[in-house]
Coordinates of C-alpha atoms and ligand atoms in Angstrom, one line a residue:
M1 CA -26.3 -23.6 18.3
S2 CA -23.0 -23.9 17.6
T3 CA -21.1 -25.0 19.8
K4 CA -21.4 -28.3 19.0
R5 CA -21.0 -27.6 15.7
T6 CA -18.9 -29.3 12.9
G7 CA -17.5 -28.0 10.4
C8 CA -19.0 -29.3 6.0
G9 CA -15.2 -29.9 5.1
V10 CA -13.8 -31.5 8.5
P11 CA -15.4 -34.5 9.1
R12 CA -12.6 -37.4 8.2
A13 CA -12.6 -41.3 7.7
G14 CA -10.9 -41.6 12.0
A15 CA -14.4 -39.6 12.9
A16 CA -16.9 -42.0 11.6
G17 CA -19.1 -43.8 14.4
T18 CA -19.7 -40.7 16.2
E19 CA -22.0 -38.7 15.6
M20 CA -22.3 -34.7 15.0
T21 CA -24.4 -32.3 14.4
V22 CA -23.7 -29.2 10.5
Y23 CA -24.6 -26.7 9.4
G24 CA -24.1 -25.3 5.9
W25 CA -26.2 -25.0 2.6
V26 CA -27.3 -27.6 0.0
D27 CA -24.9 -27.6 -2.8
R28 CA -26.7 -30.3 -4.7
R29 CA -29.4 -33.0 -4.2
R30 CA -29.8 -36.4 -5.8
D31 CA -33.0 -38.8 -5.3
H32 CA -31.9 -42.5 -6.0
G33 CA -33.7 -45.7 -5.1
G34 CA -35.7 -44.2 -2.2
L35 CA -33.0 -41.9 -0.2
I36 CA -31.6 -38.7 -0.1
F37 CA -29.0 -37.5 -0.9
L38 CA -27.9 -34.0 0.2
D39 CA -24.2 -32.2 -0.2
L40 CA -24.0 -29.6 2.4
R41 CA -21.5 -26.9 1.6
D42 CA -20.1 -24.2 4.6
H43 CA -17.0 -22.5 4.6
S44 CA -14.7 -25.3 5.3
G45 CA -16.1 -27.7 2.4
I46 CA -18.7 -30.2 1.7
L47 CA -19.7 -33.2 3.2
Q48 CA -22.4 -35.9 2.0
V49 CA -25.6 -36.3 3.6
V50 CA -27.8 -39.1 3.3
I51 CA -31.2 -39.6 4.4
N52 CA -32.6 -43.4 4.6
P53 CA -36.6 -42.9 4.8
E54 CA -37.0 -46.2 6.0
T55 CA -34.7 -45.6 9.2
A56 CA -35.3 -41.9 9.6
P57 CA -39.1 -40.7 8.4
E58 CA -38.8 -37.6 10.3
A59 CA -35.8 -35.8 8.5
R60 CA -36.8 -37.4 5.3
R61 CA -40.0 -35.9 5.5
S62 CA -38.3 -32.8 7.5
A63 CA -35.8 -32.5 3.6
H64 CA -38.2 -33.2 1.8
G65 CA -38.9 -30.1 -0.9
V66 CA -35.4 -29.0 0.1
R67 CA -33.1 -27.5 -3.2
L68 CA -29.8 -25.5 -3.8
E69 CA -29.3 -23.1 -1.2
Y70 CA -31.5 -24.0 1.1
V71 CA -30.0 -23.0 4.5
M72 CA -30.4 -26.3 7.2
R73 CA -28.7 -28.4 10.1
V74 CA -28.5 -32.1 10.5
H75 CA -27.6 -34.0 12.6
G76 CA -26.4 -37.8 11.9
L77 CA -23.9 -40.3 11.8
L78 CA -20.7 -40.8 10.6
R79 CA -20.1 -43.6 8.3
A80 CA -16.9 -44.6 6.7
R81 CA -17.5 -45.2 2.5
E82 CA -18.0 -48.2 0.9
P83 CA -14.6 -48.1 -1.2
Q84 CA -16.3 -48.4 -4.5
N85 CA -18.3 -45.1 -3.3
V86 CA -15.0 -43.1 -2.2
N87 CA -14.6 -40.0 -3.7
P88 CA -10.5 -38.9 -3.9
R89 CA -11.4 -35.5 -5.2
R90 CA -13.5 -34.5 -2.1
D91 CA -11.4 -34.3 1.2
T92 CA -14.2 -35.4 3.2
G93 CA -15.0 -38.4 0.1
E94 CA -14.0 -41.5 2.8
V95 CA -17.5 -40.7 4.9
E96 CA -21.0 -39.7 4.9
L97 CA -22.9 -38.6 7.1
Y98 CA -26.4 -40.4 7.8
A99 CA -28.9 -37.9 8.8
D100 CA -31.5 -38.6 11.8
D101 CA -32.6 -35.6 12.2
C102 CA -33.1 -32.5 9.9
E103 CA -34.1 -29.0 9.8
V104 CA -34.1 -26.2 7.2
L105 CA -33.3 -22.6 8.8
S106 CA -33.9 -21.2 6.4
V107 CA -35.2 -21.6 2.2
A108 CA -34.1 -20.3 -1.0
S109 CA -35.4 -18.6 -4.5
T110 CA -33.5 -19.5 -7.0
P111 CA -30.0 -18.3 -6.7
P112 CA -29.3 -15.8 -10.2
F113 CA -26.5 -18.2 -11.0
P114 CA -25.2 -21.5 -10.2
V115 CA -23.2 -20.9 -6.9
N116 CA -22.4 -24.5 -6.2
E117 CA -19.9 -24.0 -9.3
E118 CA -17.4 -22.1 -10.7
T119 CA -18.8 -21.0 -14.1
E120 CA -18.4 -17.7 -15.8
V121 CA -21.1 -15.3 -15.5
E122 CA -21.4 -11.6 -16.3
E123 CA -19.7 -9.9 -13.7
S124 CA -22.8 -7.4 -13.8
L125 CA -24.7 -10.2 -12.3
R126 CA -22.6 -11.3 -9.6
L127 CA -21.6 -7.7 -8.5
R128 CA -25.5 -6.9 -8.2
H129 CA -25.6 -10.3 -6.4
R130 CA -21.7 -10.0 -4.7
Y131 CA -23.3 -12.3 -1.4
L132 CA -24.1 -15.1 -3.7
D133 CA -20.6 -15.0 -5.6
L134 CA -18.8 -14.8 -2.7
R135 CA -20.1 -17.9 -1.5
R136 CA -18.4 -19.8 -4.3
S137 CA -15.4 -20.7 -3.7
R138 CA -13.3 -19.2 -5.7
L139 CA -14.1 -15.9 -4.1
Q140 CA -13.7 -17.7 -0.7
R141 CA -10.4 -18.5 -1.6
N142 CA -9.2 -15.1 -2.6
L143 CA -10.2 -13.4 0.4
R144 CA -9.5 -15.7 3.1
C145 CA -5.6 -15.8 0.9
R146 CA -6.2 -11.5 1.6
A147 CA -7.4 -12.1 5.1
R148 CA -4.2 -14.4 5.9
F149 CA -1.3 -12.2 3.8
I150 CA -2.8 -8.8 5.8
A151 CA -2.6 -10.8 9.2
A152 CA 1.3 -12.1 8.1
L153 CA 2.2 -8.6 7.3
R154 CA 0.8 -7.1 10.2
E155 CA 2.9 -9.9 11.8
V156 CA 6.2 -8.9 10.6
M157 CA 6.1 -5.2 10.9
G158 CA 5.5 -6.1 14.2
E159 CA 8.5 -7.7 14.4
L160 CA 9.9 -4.9 12.6
G161 CA 9.8 -2.6 15.3
F162 CA 6.5 -1.1 13.1
T163 CA 3.8 1.1 15.3
E164 CA 0.3 0.7 13.4
I165 CA -1.0 3.9 13.8
E166 CA -5.3 5.0 12.9
T167 CA -4.8 8.3 10.8
P168 CA -8.0 10.0 10.0
M169 CA -11.0 9.3 7.3
M170 CA -11.5 12.5 6.6
I171 CA -9.0 14.9 5.8
R172 CA -7.7 17.7 4.1
A173 CA -6.5 17.0 0.2
T174 CA -3.9 15.4 -0.3
P175 CA -2.0 15.5 -2.8
E176 CA -1.6 12.2 -4.7
G177 CA -2.5 13.9 -8.0
A178 CA -5.2 12.4 -7.9
R179 CA -9.1 13.9 -7.9
D180 CA -10.2 14.0 -4.4
Y181 CA -13.2 12.2 -3.2
L182 CA -15.3 14.8 -1.2
V183 CA -17.2 14.9 1.8
P184 CA -19.6 18.6 2.6
S185 CA -19.0 19.2 6.1
R186 CA -22.5 20.3 7.7
L187 CA -21.3 22.3 10.9
Q188 CA -19.1 24.9 8.0
H189 CA -20.8 25.0 5.1
G190 CA -18.8 25.4 1.5
S191 CA -16.3 23.7 3.6
F192 CA -15.0 19.9 2.9
Y193 CA -13.3 16.8 4.0
A194 CA -11.4 14.9 1.6
L195 CA -11.4 11.2 1.6
P196 CA -7.6 10.0 2.0
Q197 CA -5.3 9.1 -1.5
S198 CA -3.5 8.3 1.0
P199 CA -1.9 8.8 5.1
Q200 CA 1.2 10.3 3.1
L201 CA 0.8 13.8 5.4
Y202 CA -0.1 11.8 8.6
K203 CA 2.7 9.7 8.7
Q204 CA 5.3 12.1 7.6
L205 CA 3.4 14.4 11.1
C206 CA 3.9 10.4 12.9
M207 CA 7.8 11.0 11.9
V208 CA 7.8 14.7 13.3
A209 CA 5.8 13.0 16.2
G210 CA 8.8 10.6 17.3
L211 CA 6.8 7.5 16.5
D212 CA 9.9 6.5 14.6
R213 CA 8.2 3.5 12.6
Y214 CA 4.9 3.9 11.2
F215 CA 2.8 1.3 9.2
Q216 CA -0.9 1.4 8.7
I217 CA -3.0 -0.9 6.8
A218 CA -4.5 2.0 5.3
R219 CA -7.2 2.5 2.7
C220 CA -7.1 5.2 0.4
M221 CA -9.1 7.2 -2.3
R222 CA -8.8 8.2 -5.4
D223 CA -11.0 9.7 -8.1
E224 CA -9.8 8.6 -11.0
D225 CA -10.5 6.5 -14.7
L226 CA -11.0 2.4 -13.3
R227 CA -8.6 0.1 -15.6
A228 CA -8.4 -4.1 -14.3
D229 CA -6.3 -3.1 -11.5
R230 CA -7.6 0.1 -10.3
Q231 CA -10.6 0.2 -8.6
P232 CA -11.5 4.0 -6.5
E233 CA -11.1 2.9 -2.9
F234 CA -8.2 0.0 -2.6
T235 CA -6.1 -1.0 0.2
Q236 CA -2.1 -0.4 1.1
L237 CA 0.4 -1.4 3.6
D238 CA 1.3 2.1 4.1
L239 CA 4.9 2.9 6.1
E240 CA 6.8 5.5 7.3
M241 CA 10.4 5.1 9.1
S242 CA 12.5 8.2 10.6
F243 CA 16.4 8.2 10.0
I244 CA 17.0 5.5 7.5
D245 CA 17.7 5.5 4.0
E246 CA 16.8 3.8 0.7
E247 CA 18.5 1.0 1.6
D248 CA 16.1 0.4 5.2
V249 CA 13.5 1.1 3.3
F250 CA 14.4 -1.7 1.2
T251 CA 15.3 -3.9 3.3
V252 CA 11.9 -4.4 5.5
L253 CA 9.7 -3.9 2.3
E254 CA 11.6 -7.2 0.5
R255 CA 11.0 -9.1 4.5
A256 CA 7.7 -8.2 5.2
I257 CA 6.6 -8.8 1.2
S258 CA 8.9 -12.2 0.8
T259 CA 7.3 -13.5 4.8
A260 CA 3.9 -12.9 3.8
W261 CA 4.0 -13.9 0.4
M262 CA 4.7 -17.5 2.5
S263 CA 2.1 -16.9 5.1
A264 CA -0.6 -16.2 2.8
G265 CA 0.4 -19.5 0.5
F266 CA 0.4 -17.4 -2.3
R267 CA 2.0 -19.2 -5.7
G268 CA 5.2 -19.6 -5.7
T269 CA 8.4 -18.1 -3.8
I270 CA 9.4 -14.3 -3.5
S271 CA 13.4 -14.2 -3.2
T272 CA 15.3 -11.0 -1.6
P273 CA 16.7 -9.1 -2.5
F274 CA 15.0 -8.0 -5.1
P275 CA 17.1 -7.1 -8.4
R276 CA 17.7 -2.8 -8.9
I277 CA 17.4 -1.1 -12.0
T278 CA 17.7 2.8 -12.4
W279 CA 14.1 4.5 -13.8
H280 CA 17.5 5.6 -16.5
E281 CA 18.3 1.9 -17.2
A282 CA 14.6 1.1 -17.2
M283 CA 13.9 3.4 -19.6
A284 CA 16.6 3.0 -21.6
R285 CA 16.5 -1.4 -21.3
F286 CA 12.8 -2.0 -21.6
G287 CA 10.7 1.4 -22.9
V288 CA 8.6 1.3 -19.7
D289 CA 9.4 2.2 -15.9
K290 CA 7.9 -1.0 -14.8
P291 CA 9.5 -3.6 -16.6
D292 CA 8.8 -7.0 -16.6
M293 CA 12.0 -8.8 -16.6
R294 CA 9.9 -12.5 -16.9
F295 CA 11.9 -12.2 -21.0
G296 CA 14.3 -10.7 -23.1
M297 CA 13.5 -8.8 -26.2
E298 CA 15.7 -5.4 -24.6
L299 CA 15.4 -2.4 -26.4
H300 CA 19.1 -1.7 -27.9
D301 CA 20.2 1.1 -29.3
L302 CA 21.0 1.8 -32.9
S303 CA 21.4 5.4 -33.0
E304 CA 25.5 4.8 -33.6
P305 CA 25.8 2.3 -36.2
L306 CA 22.9 3.6 -38.1
R307 CA 24.9 7.1 -38.0
G308 CA 25.4 7.5 -41.3
T309 CA 22.5 5.6 -43.3
G310 CA 21.4 6.2 -46.4
F311 CA 17.5 5.0 -45.4
R312 CA 15.8 8.6 -45.1
V313 CA 13.4 7.8 -42.6
F314 CA 16.4 6.8 -39.9
A315 CA 18.8 9.7 -41.0
D316 CA 16.2 12.4 -40.8
A317 CA 15.0 11.3 -37.2
L318 CA 18.7 11.4 -36.1
A319 CA 19.0 14.3 -38.1
G320 CA 16.6 15.6 -35.7
G321 CA 18.1 14.8 -32.6
G322 CA 16.2 11.8 -32.3
V323 CA 17.2 8.3 -32.0
V324 CA 16.4 4.7 -33.7
K325 CA 16.3 1.8 -31.6
G326 CA 14.9 -1.7 -32.3
I327 CA 14.4 -5.6 -30.4
A328 CA 14.5 -8.5 -31.8
V329 CA 11.8 -10.9 -31.7
P330 CA 12.7 -14.6 -31.1
G331 CA 11.4 -16.5 -32.9
G332 CA 10.0 -14.1 -34.8
A333 CA 10.8 -14.8 -38.9
D334 CA 7.3 -16.0 -38.9
L335 CA 5.3 -12.6 -38.8
T336 CA 4.4 -11.7 -41.5
R337 CA 4.8 -8.2 -43.3
G338 CA 0.7 -8.0 -42.4
D339 CA 0.9 -8.7 -39.0
I340 CA 3.5 -5.7 -38.6
E341 CA 2.3 -3.1 -40.5
G342 CA -1.0 -4.2 -38.7
R343 CA -1.2 -5.2 -35.7
L344 CA 1.8 -3.8 -34.5
L345 CA 2.1 -1.2 -36.6
D346 CA -0.9 -0.1 -34.7
V347 CA 0.9 -0.8 -31.6
A348 CA 3.5 1.4 -32.5
K349 CA 1.0 4.3 -33.5
T350 CA -0.7 3.9 -29.5
F351 CA 2.3 5.7 -28.9
K352 CA 2.8 7.8 -31.2
A353 CA 5.1 6.3 -33.4
R354 CA 4.9 7.1 -37.2
G355 CA 6.2 4.1 -38.4
L356 CA 8.0 0.5 -37.3
A357 CA 10.7 0.1 -40.1
Y358 CA 11.9 -4.0 -39.8
L359 CA 14.0 -7.0 -41.2
W360 CA 13.3 -10.5 -41.1
R361 CA 17.0 -12.4 -40.4
R362 CA 16.8 -15.8 -42.4
D363 CA 18.8 -18.3 -43.3
D364 CA 20.1 -16.8 -46.3
G365 CA 20.2 -13.5 -45.0
W366 CA 18.5 -10.0 -43.8
Q367 CA 14.8 -9.7 -45.4
G368 CA 12.5 -7.3 -45.4
G369 CA 11.6 -3.6 -48.0
I370 CA 14.4 -1.8 -46.7
V371 CA 16.6 -4.0 -46.5
K372 CA 18.0 -2.3 -49.9
F373 CA 18.4 0.9 -48.2
F374 CA 21.5 -0.6 -46.2
S375 CA 24.9 -1.4 -46.1
A376 CA 26.4 -4.8 -45.7
D377 CA 29.0 -3.5 -42.2
E378 CA 25.0 -1.4 -41.4
L379 CA 23.3 -4.9 -41.3
E380 CA 26.0 -6.4 -39.7
A381 CA 25.5 -4.4 -36.7
I382 CA 21.8 -4.1 -36.6
G383 CA 22.0 -7.6 -35.8
A384 CA 25.0 -7.4 -33.6
A385 CA 23.9 -5.1 -31.6
T386 CA 20.0 -6.4 -31.0
G387 CA 21.5 -9.7 -30.5
A388 CA 18.8 -11.1 -33.6
Q389 CA 19.5 -15.1 -34.5
V390 CA 18.7 -16.7 -37.5
G391 CA 14.9 -17.1 -37.2
D392 CA 14.5 -14.1 -35.9
A393 CA 13.1 -10.8 -36.9
V394 CA 14.2 -7.1 -36.0
L395 CA 11.5 -3.8 -35.2
M396 CA 13.2 -0.7 -35.5
V397 CA 11.3 2.3 -34.3
A398 CA 13.0 6.6 -35.1
D399 CA 11.8 8.9 -33.2
Q400 CA 12.7 11.4 -30.2
P401 CA 13.7 9.2 -27.3
A402 CA 10.7 9.3 -25.4
V403 CA 8.4 8.0 -28.7
V404 CA 11.2 5.5 -29.4
A405 CA 10.8 3.6 -25.7
A406 CA 7.4 4.0 -25.3
A407 CA 6.3 2.4 -28.8
L408 CA 9.4 -0.1 -28.6
G409 CA 8.3 -0.7 -24.9
A410 CA 4.6 -1.8 -25.3
L411 CA 5.6 -4.0 -28.4
R412 CA 7.5 -5.5 -25.9
N413 CA 4.4 -6.7 -23.8
H414 CA 2.3 -7.0 -26.7
L415 CA 4.5 -9.1 -28.5
A416 CA 5.8 -11.4 -25.2
R417 CA 1.4 -11.6 -24.6
E418 CA 1.3 -12.4 -28.4
R419 CA 3.9 -15.1 -27.7
S420 CA 3.6 -16.5 -24.5
L421 CA 7.4 -15.3 -23.7
A422 CA 6.7 -14.7 -20.5
D423 CA 6.9 -17.3 -17.7
P424 CA 3.9 -18.1 -16.2
D425 CA 5.2 -18.8 -12.7
A426 CA 7.7 -16.9 -12.3
L427 CA 7.7 -13.9 -10.1
A428 CA 9.9 -10.7 -11.7
M429 CA 9.9 -8.8 -8.4
I430 CA 12.1 -5.3 -8.9
W431 CA 13.3 -2.2 -7.3
V432 CA 13.3 0.8 -10.0
T433 CA 15.1 3.6 -8.7
E434 CA 16.4 7.7 -9.4
F435 CA 12.4 8.1 -10.5
P436 CA 12.7 11.6 -12.2
M437 CA 11.3 14.2 -9.4
F438 CA 9.0 15.9 -11.8
E439 CA 7.3 15.7 -15.0
R440 CA 5.6 17.9 -17.9
G441 CA 2.7 19.8 -16.3
E442 CA -0.2 20.5 -17.9
D443 CA 0.5 24.1 -18.1
A444 CA 3.1 25.5 -20.6
G445 CA 6.6 25.9 -18.2
Q446 CA 5.5 23.7 -15.1
V447 CA 6.5 20.5 -14.3
T448 CA 4.0 18.1 -11.9
P449 CA 5.7 16.1 -9.4
L450 CA 5.8 12.2 -11.0
H451 CA 5.8 11.1 -6.8
H452 CA 4.4 13.5 -5.1
P453 CA 6.1 16.8 -3.8
F454 CA 7.9 15.8 -1.0
T455 CA 10.3 13.2 -2.1
M456 CA 13.7 14.2 -2.1
L457 CA 15.7 15.2 -4.8
H458 CA 19.0 13.2 -5.6
R459 CA 21.9 14.8 -4.3
D460 CA 23.7 15.7 -7.0
D461 CA 20.9 17.0 -8.9
L462 CA 19.5 20.0 -6.0
G463 CA 21.5 22.5 -8.8
L464 CA 18.4 21.9 -11.7
L465 CA 16.1 22.6 -9.2
E466 CA 15.6 26.4 -11.1
S467 CA 17.3 26.1 -14.6
D468 CA 16.0 22.8 -15.9
P469 CA 13.8 20.5 -13.3
L470 CA 12.9 17.6 -15.8
R471 CA 16.5 16.4 -15.6
I472 CA 16.4 16.2 -11.9
R473 CA 16.3 12.1 -10.7
S474 CA 14.2 11.9 -7.5
R475 CA 15.0 9.7 -4.6
A476 CA 11.9 8.2 -5.3
Y477 CA 11.7 3.7 -5.9
D478 CA 8.6 1.7 -7.4
I479 CA 8.7 -1.6 -6.3
V480 CA 7.3 -3.7 -9.8
L481 CA 6.4 -7.4 -9.9
N482 CA 6.1 -9.2 -13.9
G483 CA 5.6 -5.9 -15.2
R484 CA 2.6 -4.0 -12.8
E485 CA 3.5 -1.1 -10.9
I486 CA 3.7 -3.2 -7.2
G487 CA 3.8 0.6 -4.9
S488 CA 6.2 3.7 -4.6
G489 CA 7.8 5.4 -2.2
S490 CA 10.3 7.6 -1.1
I491 CA 12.9 9.7 0.5
R492 CA 11.7 13.0 1.4
I493 CA 12.6 16.8 1.6
T494 CA 13.0 17.4 5.2
D495 CA 14.2 20.5 5.1
P496 CA 12.0 23.6 4.2
T497 CA 13.9 25.4 1.7
I498 CA 14.2 23.0 -0.7
Q499 CA 10.0 22.4 -0.2
E500 CA 10.1 25.4 -0.9
R501 CA 12.6 25.4 -4.2
V502 CA 10.8 22.5 -5.4
F503 CA 6.8 23.9 -4.4
A504 CA 7.9 26.9 -6.3
A505 CA 9.0 24.9 -9.6
M506 CA 5.4 23.7 -9.2
G507 CA 4.2 27.2 -10.0
I508 CA 3.2 27.3 -5.9
G509 CA 3.5 30.2 -4.4
A510 CA 4.8 30.8 -0.5
E511 CA 1.3 31.7 0.2
E512 CA -0.7 28.8 -1.5
A513 CA 1.6 26.7 0.0
E514 CA 1.2 27.8 3.2
R515 CA -2.7 27.3 3.1
K516 CA -2.0 24.4 1.9
F517 CA 0.8 22.4 3.7
G518 CA 1.2 25.3 6.4
F519 CA 0.7 22.6 9.0
L520 CA 3.1 20.0 7.6
L521 CA 5.4 23.1 7.2
E522 CA 5.4 24.7 10.9
A523 CA 5.4 20.5 11.7
F524 CA 8.9 21.1 10.3
Q525 CA 10.0 23.7 12.1
Y526 CA 9.4 22.4 16.0
G527 CA 12.8 19.4 14.8
V528 CA 11.9 16.8 11.7
P529 CA 14.1 13.7 11.7
P530 CA 15.3 12.7 8.0
H531 CA 12.7 10.3 6.9
G532 CA 11.0 7.7 4.1
G533 CA 8.7 5.5 3.1
F534 CA 6.5 3.4 1.0
A535 CA 3.2 2.2 0.0
A536 CA 2.6 -1.2 -1.3
G537 CA -0.7 -1.6 -3.0
I538 CA -2.4 -5.0 -1.3
E539 CA -4.9 -5.8 -4.3
R540 CA -2.5 -6.1 -6.6
L541 CA -0.2 -8.4 -4.6
L542 CA -2.5 -10.2 -4.0
M543 CA -3.8 -10.3 -8.1
E544 CA 0.0 -11.9 -8.3
G545 CA -0.1 -13.9 -6.0
L546 CA -3.6 -15.8 -6.7
G547 CA -3.5 -14.7 -10.2
E548 CA -6.3 -13.1 -10.8
E549 CA -6.4 -10.8 -13.4
N550 CA -9.7 -8.7 -12.5
I551 CA -8.5 -6.6 -9.3
R552 CA -12.1 -6.5 -7.8
D553 CA -12.4 -10.8 -7.6
V554 CA -9.7 -10.3 -4.4
I555 CA -11.8 -7.1 -2.4
A556 CA -14.8 -8.1 -0.7
F557 CA -17.2 -5.2 -1.7
P558 CA -15.5 -3.5 -5.1
K559 CA -17.1 -1.1 -7.6
N560 CA -17.7 -1.9 -11.2
Q561 CA -15.9 0.3 -13.9
Q562 CA -18.2 3.2 -13.2
A563 CA -17.6 3.2 -9.5
Q564 CA -20.7 2.3 -8.7
E565 CA -21.5 -0.8 -6.6
P566 CA -24.7 -2.5 -8.3
M567 CA -25.9 -4.4 -5.0
T568 CA -26.8 -1.2 -3.2
G569 CA -26.6 1.4 -5.8
A570 CA -24.0 3.8 -4.5
P571 CA -23.6 6.6 -5.3
A572 CA -27.8 7.0 -4.7
P573 CA -29.2 10.5 -4.7
V574 CA -30.1 11.8 -1.3
E575 CA -32.8 13.9 0.2
E576 CA -33.5 17.3 0.2
A577 CA -33.4 17.5 3.7
Q578 CA -30.1 16.5 4.0
L579 CA -28.5 18.9 0.7
S580 CA -30.2 21.5 2.5
D581 CA -28.6 20.5 6.0
L582 CA -25.0 20.1 4.4
G583 CA -25.8 24.1 2.6
L584 CA -25.9 22.1 -0.8
Q585 CA -27.6 23.1 -3.7
L586 CA -27.1 20.2 -6.8
R587 CA -27.1 21.8 -10.6
P588 CA -29.3 20.4 -12.4
A589 CA -27.1 17.8 -14.6
A590 CA -27.0 15.7 -17.4
P591 CA -28.7 12.4 -16.9
A592 CA -26.4 11.0 -14.6
L593 CA -25.8 6.8 -15.3
R594 CA -27.6 5.5 -12.7
I595 CA -28.2 1.8 -11.0
E596 CA -31.2 0.7 -9.4
P597 CA -29.9 -1.2 -5.7
S598 CA -30.7 -4.8 -6.3
H599 CA -33.9 -5.4 -4.2
G600 CA -35.3 -1.8 -5.5
G601 CA -34.5 0.6 -2.9
E602 CA -35.8 4.0 -1.9
G603 CA -33.9 5.9 -4.4
Ligands
LIG1 N1 1.6 8.6 -0.6 C1 2.6 7.3 -1.3 C2 2.0 6.5 -1.8 O1 0.3 6.6 -2.1 C3 4.0 6.2 -0.8 C4 4.8 6.9 -0.2 O2 5.4 8.0 -0.7 O3 4.5 6.9 1.0 O4 1.9 6.1 -3.4

């Protein structure tokens, strides 16, 4: 059937006068003065087909009842359109196919939403009929760009000397910090595989194996709360390298991402090298560990100039070991008291700030309810430190450093969105380095790794492991693009003594470490090269590259916010017999939020 097939989007004026066969879906139908005009669509584009009842009565008969989304074969003669009929918005707009033979290959019911245009459609409906959603042009484009991007990544990685290695999907749990998806074992009742949260331990074992440079376009599964840029299954460019340090990892990622970005035809250009900023600097200047560098409005420390202030709220915070910081909102003199004490204060409060102090800098000087508490010198210092100009507002938070950073960091992002401060065409790709090794754990006195427990510590901070683990810098790094975390990696621990001490800091004793990671520790006894790596989220890169806000729009068959797939109705109950094979018995559960598959499957 396909040997003589011409793609609907292919014919151009140069081919006029030739005969061809096209296959596709009916995108539009118009009946006009006895003629039938069909727009036929396939993945390559749309071609106008003309059926003339006088010259092609057979074709006319076949096309008689044809409706939208019918699948057809049309054979005919390609002709140039009259100049006045040329459609400049379509690649095939200079030609049309005069049918002499048509065949309906498949009829179609009226689709639940228009396939032939990008109208807004409720997402649940789109997901339920995903095959129709994918037939539309935007998702077609997204999936093709995705494929090009991944193909280009594979190519560069090969050029850079990496070997693609597939690691198993059914594994022992990997500690990436999320909940595992589990697969019960039929042969060992009571035992479970986990689906990989990442190939972390396997790729480290590949280094022990002497494979030197590993990569994989790896599917990862994490059972965690979903957000606009998070899915239970997602894909990473996962890599690991031996005998390297941070610089080598950075060079590889910069090259791979910028090259594949270009090959995929994504918007803009990624310039390399990516600027670098330490975690400490990011927190100090932007209040967050994934700063959006497309705009300024940085946080400025006002603690020193205001050390002796008569403004009680600030003085108390400083006396209690806190800090005072502020941001200057460009043009913020237009913010009303209601704006600040309403929605902006709400943002600050979400991040545990108790209040939001503010001043306006106007032509005639500083204004605002708290102006009276500050001396002229202090006001001048606030202006100098924040860089506030006439016409700006200064927003300030006084509290413990972490609260101040979080509240002002969130306000900075919020205001940038509200006031469109970020250039939407800009691509600010950066490295954030030297993340803290640990954060406070759920149990008092315990710490958990910010990245994962195999991350190497900063050489200078090894001594703090037992005394002050929260102050330890790690050799972990992230890539951040326009304020979104794109991926993370680290140089790994290869010294068993350090690994043991890290486990101990986490409250994992020798016996538990042996039980969970004994295979890794054992492998390390047989000659482990120094190594490190990275994993970059393919979907998040695609979102930025394609300008999509929703991660589901760059995945062919995504899950919804409840981790369900509305089309097939997964997850779904299974037969009792399957459970008993697995040695499982269900506990009576609260009625689950269940969805039906789109064509009433067997439940
Ligand atoms: N396995 C890590 C992750 O998925 C990445 C890495 O450390 O290479 O975030």
